[in-house]
């Protein structure tokens, strides 16, 4: 016997969707002992959605607290009872340190890549340990089919001839 979730044809899909639509019902006023949500326990928000929502709310609250701390005068903070907070120096210093650190990391990464790249005159820009010379195989021409040539690198002389020889 087939399970109700298996679908074999578009008509079956349509009939299953009609059955599901027909079973949707709203709670009556006399059904007060049923759960208010009307959902089974396996439904509900996913943990990633909850973490995203909590993270976004936390970010907004932290931003508002930072802006209040950085821009509201000290006399106003003292009047509402806030007397202990970090120095205003850190309101500018921490974001500046973070941005300078990011810029220096990018500069270091680019410099490291330049140091590990061979110079343009180096033979290592053309050949490396994975280079393969084309193998020469003499196959008989008895059949129409020839085997595919094995993987190999194209020589720099053939590439230069194809790119810069205008005799074609």
N, CA and C of each residue as an Amber inpcrd file, in Angstrom:
protein
   504
   0.8490000  -1.1930000   0.0000000   0.0000000   0.0000000   0.0000000
   0.8840000   1.2410000   0.0000000   0.4900000   2.2180000  -0.7660000
   1.2740000   3.4440000  -0.8700000   1.0370000   4.3360000   0.3400000
   2.0670000   5.0620000   0.6970000   1.8860000   6.0330000   1.7690000
   1.1720000   7.2550000   1.2220000   0.4720000   7.9990000   2.0540000
  -0.2590000   9.1690000   1.5570000   0.6620000  10.2750000   1.0550000
   1.9720000  10.2420000   1.4320000   2.8760000  11.2880000   0.9910000
   3.4440000  11.0210000  -0.4030000   3.3640000   9.7800000  -0.8890000
   3.9470000   9.4990000  -2.2060000   3.0300000  10.0440000  -3.2910000
   3.6220000  10.6670000  -4.2610000   2.8740000  11.3020000  -5.3410000
   3.3950000  10.7430000  -6.6580000   2.4950000  10.2270000  -7.4800000
   2.8970000   9.6210000  -8.7360000   2.5900000  10.4810000  -9.9480000
   1.6200000  11.3330000  -9.8620000   1.2220000  12.0880000 -11.0490000
   0.7360000  13.4730000 -10.6380000   0.6340000  14.3770000 -11.6120000
   0.1010000  15.7120000 -11.3020000  -1.3380000  15.6710000 -10.7910000
  -2.1380000  14.7330000 -11.3190000  -3.5200000  14.6530000 -10.8460000
  -3.5620000  14.2650000  -9.3750000  -2.7060000  13.3140000  -8.9830000
  -2.6580000  12.8950000  -7.5790000  -2.1950000  14.0530000  -6.6980000
  -1.2490000  14.8300000  -7.1960000  -0.7890000  15.9970000  -6.4460000
  -1.9340000  16.9670000  -6.2250000  -2.6960000  17.2140000  -7.2780000
  -3.8240000  18.1300000  -7.1790000  -4.8780000  17.6020000  -6.2190000
  -5.1670000  16.3020000  -6.2800000  -6.1840000  15.7570000  -5.3780000
  -5.7110000  15.7950000  -3.9270000  -4.4010000  15.5520000  -3.6930000
  -3.8850000  15.6380000  -2.3330000  -3.9460000  17.0680000  -1.8130000
  -3.6410000  18.0430000  -2.6770000  -3.6980000  19.4290000  -2.2260000
  -5.1370000  19.8430000  -1.9370000  -6.1090000  19.3230000  -2.6990000
  -7.5140000  19.6330000  -2.4180000  -7.9520000  19.0120000  -1.0920000
  -7.4810000  17.7820000  -0.8230000  -7.8380000  17.1400000   0.4440000
  -7.2670000  17.9180000   1.6190000  -6.0370000  18.3580000   1.4860000
  -5.4290000  19.1230000   2.5730000  -6.1620000  20.4350000   2.7920000
  -6.5620000  21.0850000   1.6890000  -7.2660000  22.3480000   1.8010000
  -8.6270000  22.1420000   2.4550000  -9.2540000  21.0120000   2.1820000
 -10.5780000  20.7560000   2.7240000 -10.5230000  20.4600000   4.2180000
  -9.3770000  19.9800000   4.7250000  -9.3100000  19.6290000   6.1350000
  -8.9440000  20.8080000   7.0290000  -8.6460000  21.9620000   6.4680000
  -8.3090000  23.1240000   7.2830000  -9.5820000  23.6440000   7.9420000
  -9.5170000  23.8100000   9.2380000 -10.6990000  24.3260000   9.9440000
 -10.2420000  25.3300000  10.9890000 -11.1500000  26.2140000  11.3370000
 -10.8720000  27.2180000  12.3500000 -11.5090000  26.7690000  13.6630000
 -10.8910000  27.1770000  14.7500000 -11.4010000  26.7690000  16.0560000
 -12.7130000  27.4950000  16.3540000 -13.6640000  26.7430000  16.8590000
 -14.9250000  27.3410000  17.2770000 -14.7640000  27.9080000  18.6750000
 -15.7190000  28.6940000  19.0900000 -15.6500000  29.2930000  20.4150000
 -15.8240000  28.2480000  21.5130000 -16.4600000  27.1040000  21.2000000
 -16.6520000  26.0790000  22.2220000 -15.4600000  25.1110000  22.3130000
 -14.4630000  25.2480000  21.4620000 -13.2800000  24.3930000  21.5020000
 -12.1640000  25.0680000  22.2830000 -12.3920000  25.3480000  23.5600000
 -11.4100000  26.0640000  24.3600000 -10.3700000  25.1560000  24.9730000
 -10.5800000  23.8380000  24.9630000  -9.6100000  22.9370000  25.5590000
  -8.5020000  22.5480000  24.5730000  -8.6340000  22.8740000  23.3230000
  -7.6000000  22.5860000  22.3340000  -6.5260000  23.6680000  22.3910000
  -5.3090000  23.3550000  21.9010000  -4.2530000  24.3780000  21.8950000
  -4.6510000  25.5730000  21.0340000  -4.2580000  26.7510000  21.4760000
  -4.6620000  27.9790000  20.7940000  -4.0260000  28.0960000  19.4220000
  -2.8370000  27.5410000  19.2420000  -2.1730000  27.7260000  17.9590000
  -2.7830000  26.8560000  16.8840000  -3.3440000  25.7100000  17.2360000
  -3.9160000  24.8270000  16.2480000  -2.8630000  24.0270000  15.5040000
  -1.6340000  24.0650000  15.9720000  -0.5500000  23.3500000  15.3120000
  -0.1440000  22.1480000  16.1400000   0.3260000  21.1340000  15.4610000
   0.8370000  19.9740000  16.1760000   2.2060000  20.2920000  16.7480000
   2.7140000  19.4820000  17.6710000   3.9920000  19.7960000  18.3150000
   5.1830000  19.8290000  17.3670000   5.1000000  19.1440000  16.2300000
   6.2480000  19.1440000  15.3200000   6.3330000  20.4170000  14.4860000
   5.3590000  21.2800000  14.5720000   5.4120000  22.5590000  13.8740000
   5.9470000  23.6280000  14.8170000   6.2350000  24.7670000  14.2900000
   6.7090000  25.8650000  15.1140000   7.9650000  26.4570000  14.5270000
   8.5030000  27.4720000  15.1780000   9.6900000  28.1310000  14.6320000
  10.9160000  27.2290000  14.7280000  11.7600000  27.3300000  13.7410000
  13.0050000  26.5790000  13.7290000  14.0200000  27.2920000  14.6230000
  14.9670000  26.5350000  15.1950000  15.9580000  27.1890000  16.0760000
  16.7540000  28.2770000  15.3610000  17.0780000  28.0790000  14.0910000
  17.8410000  29.1110000  13.3850000  17.0370000  30.4000000  13.2400000
  15.7310000  30.2740000  13.0710000  14.8960000  31.4730000  12.9890000
  14.8690000  32.2090000  14.3280000  14.7890000  31.4470000  15.4020000
  14.7550000  32.0560000  16.7320000  16.0820000  32.7600000  17.0040000
  17.2060000  32.0750000  16.7020000  18.5140000  32.6860000  16.9260000
  18.6830000  33.9380000  16.0710000  18.2050000  33.9160000  14.8380000
  18.2860000  35.1030000  13.9840000  17.4750000  36.2520000  14.5340000
  16.2660000  35.9580000  15.0270000  15.4220000  37.0100000  15.5890000
  16.0580000  37.5970000  16.8400000  16.5220000  36.7340000  17.7330000
  17.1490000  37.2080000  18.9700000  18.4240000  37.9820000  18.6440000
  19.1940000  37.5060000  17.6690000  20.4140000  38.2150000  17.2700000
  20.1220000  39.5900000  16.7050000  19.0780000  39.7080000  15.8910000
  18.7560000  41.0150000  15.3140000  18.2650000  41.9900000  16.3870000
  17.4470000  41.5040000  17.3080000  16.9740000  42.3670000  18.3970000
  18.1420000  42.7980000  19.2760000  19.0570000  41.8600000  19.5840000
  20.2240000  42.1850000  20.4030000  21.1030000  43.2180000  19.7190000
  21.2730000  43.1050000  18.4160000  22.0830000  44.0670000  17.6690000
  21.4680000  45.4580000  17.7300000  20.1660000  45.5490000  17.5610000
  19.4950000  46.8540000  17.6170000  19.6230000  47.4650000  19.0060000
  19.4050000  46.6620000  20.0460000  19.5010000  47.1750000  21.4250000
  20.9270000  47.6220000  21.7250000  21.9220000  46.8330000  21.3330000
  23.3200000  47.1900000  21.5830000  23.6980000  48.4650000  20.8370000
  23.1940000  48.6380000  19.6150000  23.4770000  49.8560000  18.8520000
  22.8680000  51.0760000  19.5250000  21.6500000  50.9450000  20.0060000
  21.0010000  52.0660000  20.6970000  21.7560000  52.4150000  21.9770000
  22.1590000  51.4120000  22.7500000  22.9250000  51.6680000  23.9750000
  24.2480000  52.3420000  23.6490000  24.9300000  51.8760000  22.6030000
  26.2020000  52.4940000  22.2050000  26.0030000  53.9510000  21.8050000
  24.9790000  54.2370000  21.0060000  24.7470000  55.6110000  20.5600000
  24.3630000  56.5190000  21.7260000  23.5660000  55.9970000  22.6580000
  23.2140000  56.7980000  23.8370000  24.4610000  57.1000000  24.6430000
  25.2970000  56.0860000  24.8760000  26.5300000  56.2690000  25.6480000
  27.4770000  57.2390000  24.9540000  27.5470000  57.1930000  23.6220000
  28.5260000  58.0040000  22.9040000  28.0840000  59.4540000  22.7360000
  26.7720000  59.7090000  22.6170000  26.3380000  61.0520000  22.2160000
  25.5220000  61.8210000  23.2490000  24.9580000  61.1540000  24.2470000
  24.1630000  61.8750000  25.2410000  25.1170000  62.5280000  26.2380000
  24.8730000  63.7930000  26.6090000  25.7610000  64.4640000  27.5720000
  25.7740000  63.7580000  28.9270000  26.9180000  63.8840000  29.6270000
  27.0820000  63.2120000  30.9160000  26.0590000  63.6730000  31.9440000
  25.6890000  64.9430000  31.8870000  24.7230000  65.4520000  32.8710000
  23.3720000  64.7420000  32.7140000  22.9670000  64.4140000  31.4990000
  21.7070000  63.7030000  31.2840000  21.7990000  62.2800000  31.8170000
  22.9540000  61.6230000  31.5900000  23.1190000  60.2620000  32.0970000
  23.0950000  60.2520000  33.6220000  23.7210000  61.2570000  34.2660000
  23.7210000  61.3360000  35.7260000  22.3180000  61.6280000  36.2510000
  21.5370000  62.4050000  35.4910000  20.1830000  62.7450000  35.9590000
  19.2430000  61.5350000  35.9340000  19.4850000  60.5650000  35.0740000
  18.6280000  59.3680000  35.0560000  19.2240000  58.2320000  35.8880000
  20.3440000  58.5020000  36.5820000  20.8890000  57.5330000  37.5240000
  22.0060000  56.6650000  36.9860000  22.4930000  56.9540000  35.8030000
  23.6100000  56.1770000  35.2510000  24.8890000  56.9240000  35.5660000
  25.6870000  56.3390000  36.4470000  26.9080000  57.0350000  36.8490000
  28.1690000  56.2690000  36.4600000  28.0530000  54.9780000  36.1760000
  29.2440000  54.2080000  35.8160000  29.1330000  53.7670000  34.3640000
  30.0630000  54.1990000  33.5690000  30.1500000  53.7990000  32.1570000
  31.5840000  54.0350000  31.7120000  32.0110000  53.3610000  30.6520000
  33.3830000  53.5390000  30.1710000  33.6310000  54.9540000  29.6690000
  34.8890000  55.2920000  29.5610000  35.2700000  56.6140000  29.0880000
  34.7980000  56.8220000  27.6530000  34.4940000  58.0700000  27.3250000
  34.0520000  58.3850000  25.9580000  35.1670000  58.1710000  24.9420000
  36.3950000  58.1060000  25.4120000  37.5230000  57.8410000  24.5260000
  37.3030000  56.5340000  23.7670000  36.7530000  55.5260000  24.4460000
  36.5810000  54.2140000  23.8220000  35.4790000  54.2060000  22.7810000
  34.5860000  55.1890000  22.8030000  33.5390000  55.2640000  21.7760000
  34.1310000  55.5250000  20.4000000  35.2640000  56.2200000  20.3670000
  35.9570000  56.4490000  19.0990000  37.1140000  55.4800000  18.8940000
  37.7600000  55.0740000  19.9790000  38.9670000  54.2620000  19.8660000
  38.6710000  52.8500000  19.3790000  37.6580000  52.1880000  19.9130000
  37.3820000  50.7960000  19.5440000  37.0100000  50.6680000  18.0600000
  36.0530000  51.4480000  17.5240000  35.7830000  51.3260000  16.0880000
  36.9890000  51.6680000  15.2220000  37.7970000  52.6460000  15.6490000
  38.9880000  53.0030000  14.8840000  39.9930000  51.8670000  14.8980000
  40.2210000  51.2580000  16.0550000  41.1480000  50.1260000  16.1410000
  40.6720000  48.9560000  15.2900000  39.3890000  48.7040000  15.3010000
  38.8480000  47.5970000  14.5030000  39.0550000  47.8540000  13.0110000
  38.7680000  49.0610000  12.5520000  38.9250000  49.3710000  11.1290000
  40.3930000  49.3330000  10.7060000  41.2940000  49.8620000  11.5370000
  42.7220000  49.8230000  11.2120000  43.2090000  48.3780000  11.1750000
  42.7370000  47.5390000  12.0920000  43.1120000  46.1290000  12.0870000
  42.6480000  45.4350000  10.8090000  41.4350000  45.7110000  10.3680000
  40.9240000  45.1040000   9.1360000  41.7380000  45.5540000   7.9330000
  42.0550000  46.8430000   7.8410000  42.8480000  47.3490000   6.7180000
  44.2470000  46.7290000   6.7250000  44.8780000  46.6190000   7.9020000
  46.2070000  46.0030000   7.9770000  46.1660000  44.5180000   7.6310000
  45.1110000  43.8180000   8.0210000  44.9840000  42.4050000   7.6520000
  44.8570000  42.2490000   6.1450000  44.0790000  43.1040000   5.5020000
  43.9490000  43.0440000   4.0370000  45.2750000  43.3470000   3.3600000
  45.9930000  44.3610000   3.8420000  47.2840000  44.7000000   3.2590000
  48.2780000  43.5550000   3.4530000  48.2860000  42.9280000   4.6200000
  49.1650000  41.7990000   4.8780000  48.8290000  40.6300000   3.9650000
  47.5600000  40.3470000   3.7800000  47.1250000  39.2380000   2.9130000
  47.5390000  39.4780000   1.4590000  47.3320000  40.6870000   0.9680000
  47.7320000  41.0010000  -0.4100000  49.2440000  40.9180000  -0.5510000
  49.9970000  41.4420000   0.4280000  51.4540000  41.3530000   0.3790000
  51.9490000  39.9220000   0.4240000  51.3150000  39.0800000   1.2240000
  51.6860000  37.6680000   1.2940000  51.4470000  36.9730000  -0.0450000
  50.3550000  37.3150000  -0.7140000  50.0890000  36.7430000  -2.0410000
  51.1280000  37.2150000  -3.0540000  51.5260000  38.4890000  -3.0030000
  52.5600000  38.9750000  -3.9230000  53.8910000  38.2780000  -3.6610000
  54.2110000  38.0260000  -2.4040000  55.4770000  37.3630000  -2.0840000
  55.5020000  35.9130000  -2.5640000  54.3660000  35.2260000  -2.5470000
  54.3370000  33.8230000  -2.9370000  54.1370000  33.6170000  -4.4320000
  53.8930000  34.6810000  -5.1930000  53.7220000  34.5730000  -6.6360000
  55.0810000  34.6520000  -7.3240000  55.3890000  33.7120000  -8.2410000
  56.6740000  33.7980000  -8.9400000  56.7140000  35.0030000  -9.8790000
  57.9270000  35.4640000 -10.1590000  58.0700000  36.6290000 -11.0430000
  57.6540000  36.2620000 -12.4610000  57.2900000  37.2430000 -13.2730000
  56.8580000  36.9280000 -14.6420000  57.9490000  36.2870000 -15.4960000
  59.2200000  36.5170000 -15.1900000  60.2970000  35.9360000 -15.9810000
  60.6410000  34.5190000 -15.5350000  60.0110000  34.0240000 -14.4760000
  60.3230000  32.6990000 -13.9520000  59.7450000  31.6080000 -14.8370000
  60.4800000  30.5090000 -14.9590000  59.9880000  29.3670000 -15.7320000
  58.8260000  28.6900000 -15.0020000  58.6840000  28.9610000 -13.6840000
  57.5950000  28.3690000 -12.8990000  56.2240000  28.9280000 -13.2680000
  56.1860000  30.0270000 -14.0250000  54.8930000  30.5170000 -14.4860000
  54.3830000  29.7090000 -15.6630000  55.2710000  28.9420000 -16.3080000
  54.8820000  28.1260000 -17.4590000  54.7810000  26.6580000 -17.0700000
  55.7710000  26.1630000 -16.3300000  55.8090000  24.7490000 -15.9510000
  55.8600000  24.6250000 -14.4310000  55.2020000  23.5910000 -13.9190000
  55.2860000  23.2770000 -12.5040000  55.3540000  21.7630000 -12.3450000
  55.2020000  21.2580000 -11.1270000  55.3390000  19.8190000 -10.9020000
  54.1860000  19.0140000 -11.4730000  53.1110000  19.6710000 -11.8780000
  51.9650000  18.9730000 -12.4480000  51.9320000  19.0360000 -13.9690000
  52.9080000  19.6510000 -14.5910000  52.9390000  19.7660000 -16.0540000
  53.1560000  18.3970000 -16.6750000  52.5010000  18.1750000 -17.8140000
  52.6440000  16.9090000 -18.5380000  52.9570000  17.2100000 -19.9880000
  53.9580000  16.5240000 -20.4850000  54.2640000  16.6410000 -21.9050000
  53.2960000  15.7790000 -22.6830000  52.9230000  16.2240000 -23.8810000
  52.0170000  15.3870000 -24.6940000  52.7080000  14.0910000 -25.0830000
  51.9760000  13.0000000 -24.9220000  52.5130000  11.7010000 -25.2970000
  52.2230000  11.4550000 -26.7720000  53.1850000  10.8720000 -27.4710000
  52.9560000  10.5830000 -28.8840000  52.5950000   9.1190000 -29.0190000
  51.4000000   8.8640000 -29.4780000  50.9240000   7.4970000 -29.7160000
  50.6200000   7.3770000 -31.1980000  51.0740000   6.2900000 -31.7590000
  50.7460000   6.0040000 -33.1640000  49.6660000   4.9410000 -33.1760000
  48.4490000   5.3920000 -33.4450000  47.3310000   4.4620000 -33.4890000
  47.0700000   4.0940000 -34.9450000  46.6580000   2.8720000 -35.1270000
  46.3550000   2.4540000 -36.5010000  45.0690000   3.1270000 -36.9460000
  45.0070000   3.4190000 -38.2180000  43.8670000   4.1460000 -38.7710000
  42.8480000   3.1810000 -39.3630000  42.7510000   1.9670000 -38.8150000
  41.8400000   0.9790000 -39.3830000  40.3850000   1.3710000 -39.1730000
  40.0430000   1.8000000 -37.9980000  38.6620000   2.1680000 -37.7130000
  38.4700000   3.6710000 -37.7940000  37.2250000   4.0840000 -37.7590000
  36.9160000   5.5080000 -37.7860000  37.1970000   6.1590000 -36.4400000
  37.1290000   5.3770000 -35.3760000  37.2550000   5.9440000 -34.0390000
  38.7090000   5.9870000 -33.6080000  39.1210000   7.1210000 -33.1140000
  40.4350000   7.2790000 -32.5080000  40.2260000   7.4880000 -31.0220000
  41.1000000   6.9670000 -30.2100000  40.9300000   7.2190000 -28.7790000
  41.2150000   8.6730000 -28.4470000  40.6790000   9.1160000 -27.3360000
  40.9040000  10.4900000 -26.8910000  42.3360000  10.5930000 -26.4020000
  43.0190000  11.6640000 -26.7930000  44.3910000  11.8710000 -26.3460000
  44.4250000  12.0260000 -24.8340000  45.4810000  11.5140000 -24.1990000
  45.5870000  11.7000000 -22.7540000  45.7730000  13.1700000 -22.3910000
  45.4320000  13.5150000 -21.1810000  45.5320000  14.9030000 -20.7290000
  46.9910000  15.3290000 -20.7210000  47.2430000  16.5020000 -21.3030000
  48.6010000  17.0520000 -21.3140000  48.5030000  18.5570000 -21.4670000
  49.6270000  19.2240000 -21.2130000  49.6770000  20.6690000 -21.3620000
  49.9990000  21.0300000 -22.7980000  49.4670000  22.1470000 -23.2440000
  49.7970000  22.6600000 -24.5720000  51.0770000  23.4640000 -24.4400000
  52.0030000  23.2220000 -25.3290000  53.2840000  23.9210000 -25.2760000
  53.1280000  25.4130000 -25.4950000  54.0310000  26.1900000 -24.8710000
  53.9660000  27.6470000 -24.9790000  54.2200000  28.0930000 -26.4140000
  55.0030000  27.3220000 -27.1680000  55.2470000  27.6840000 -28.5640000
  53.9790000  27.5630000 -29.3940000  53.1470000  26.5570000 -29.1230000
  51.8840000  26.4130000 -29.8670000  50.8940000  27.5180000 -29.4730000
  50.9010000  27.8840000 -28.1990000  49.9980000  28.9560000 -27.7530000
  50.4090000  30.2790000 -28.3790000  51.7180000  30.5900000 -28.3480000
  52.1810000  31.8290000 -28.9580000  51.9080000  31.8450000 -30.4460000
  52.0840000  30.6970000 -31.1160000  51.8200000  30.6230000 -32.5430000
  50.3270000  30.8620000 -32.8300000  49.4630000  30.3070000 -32.0040000
  48.0230000  30.4820000 -32.2100000  47.5930000  31.9080000 -31.9200000
  48.2000000  32.5400000 -30.9130000  47.7810000  33.8830000 -30.5450000
  48.3920000  34.9800000 -31.4050000  49.6590000  34.8310000 -31.7600000
  50.3700000  35.9540000 -32.3720000  50.7480000  35.7450000 -33.8300000
  50.5400000  34.5740000 -34.3730000  50.8600000  34.3450000 -35.7870000
  49.6360000  34.7100000 -36.6180000  49.7440000  35.7490000 -37.3780000
  48.6060000  36.2600000 -38.1500000  48.5710000  35.7080000 -39.5530000
  49.2210000  34.5890000 -39.8120000  49.2610000  34.0540000 -41.1680000
  47.9870000  33.3000000 -41.5200000  47.0790000  33.1130000 -40.6090000
  45.8720000  32.3480000 -40.8760000  44.8720000  33.1100000 -41.6760000
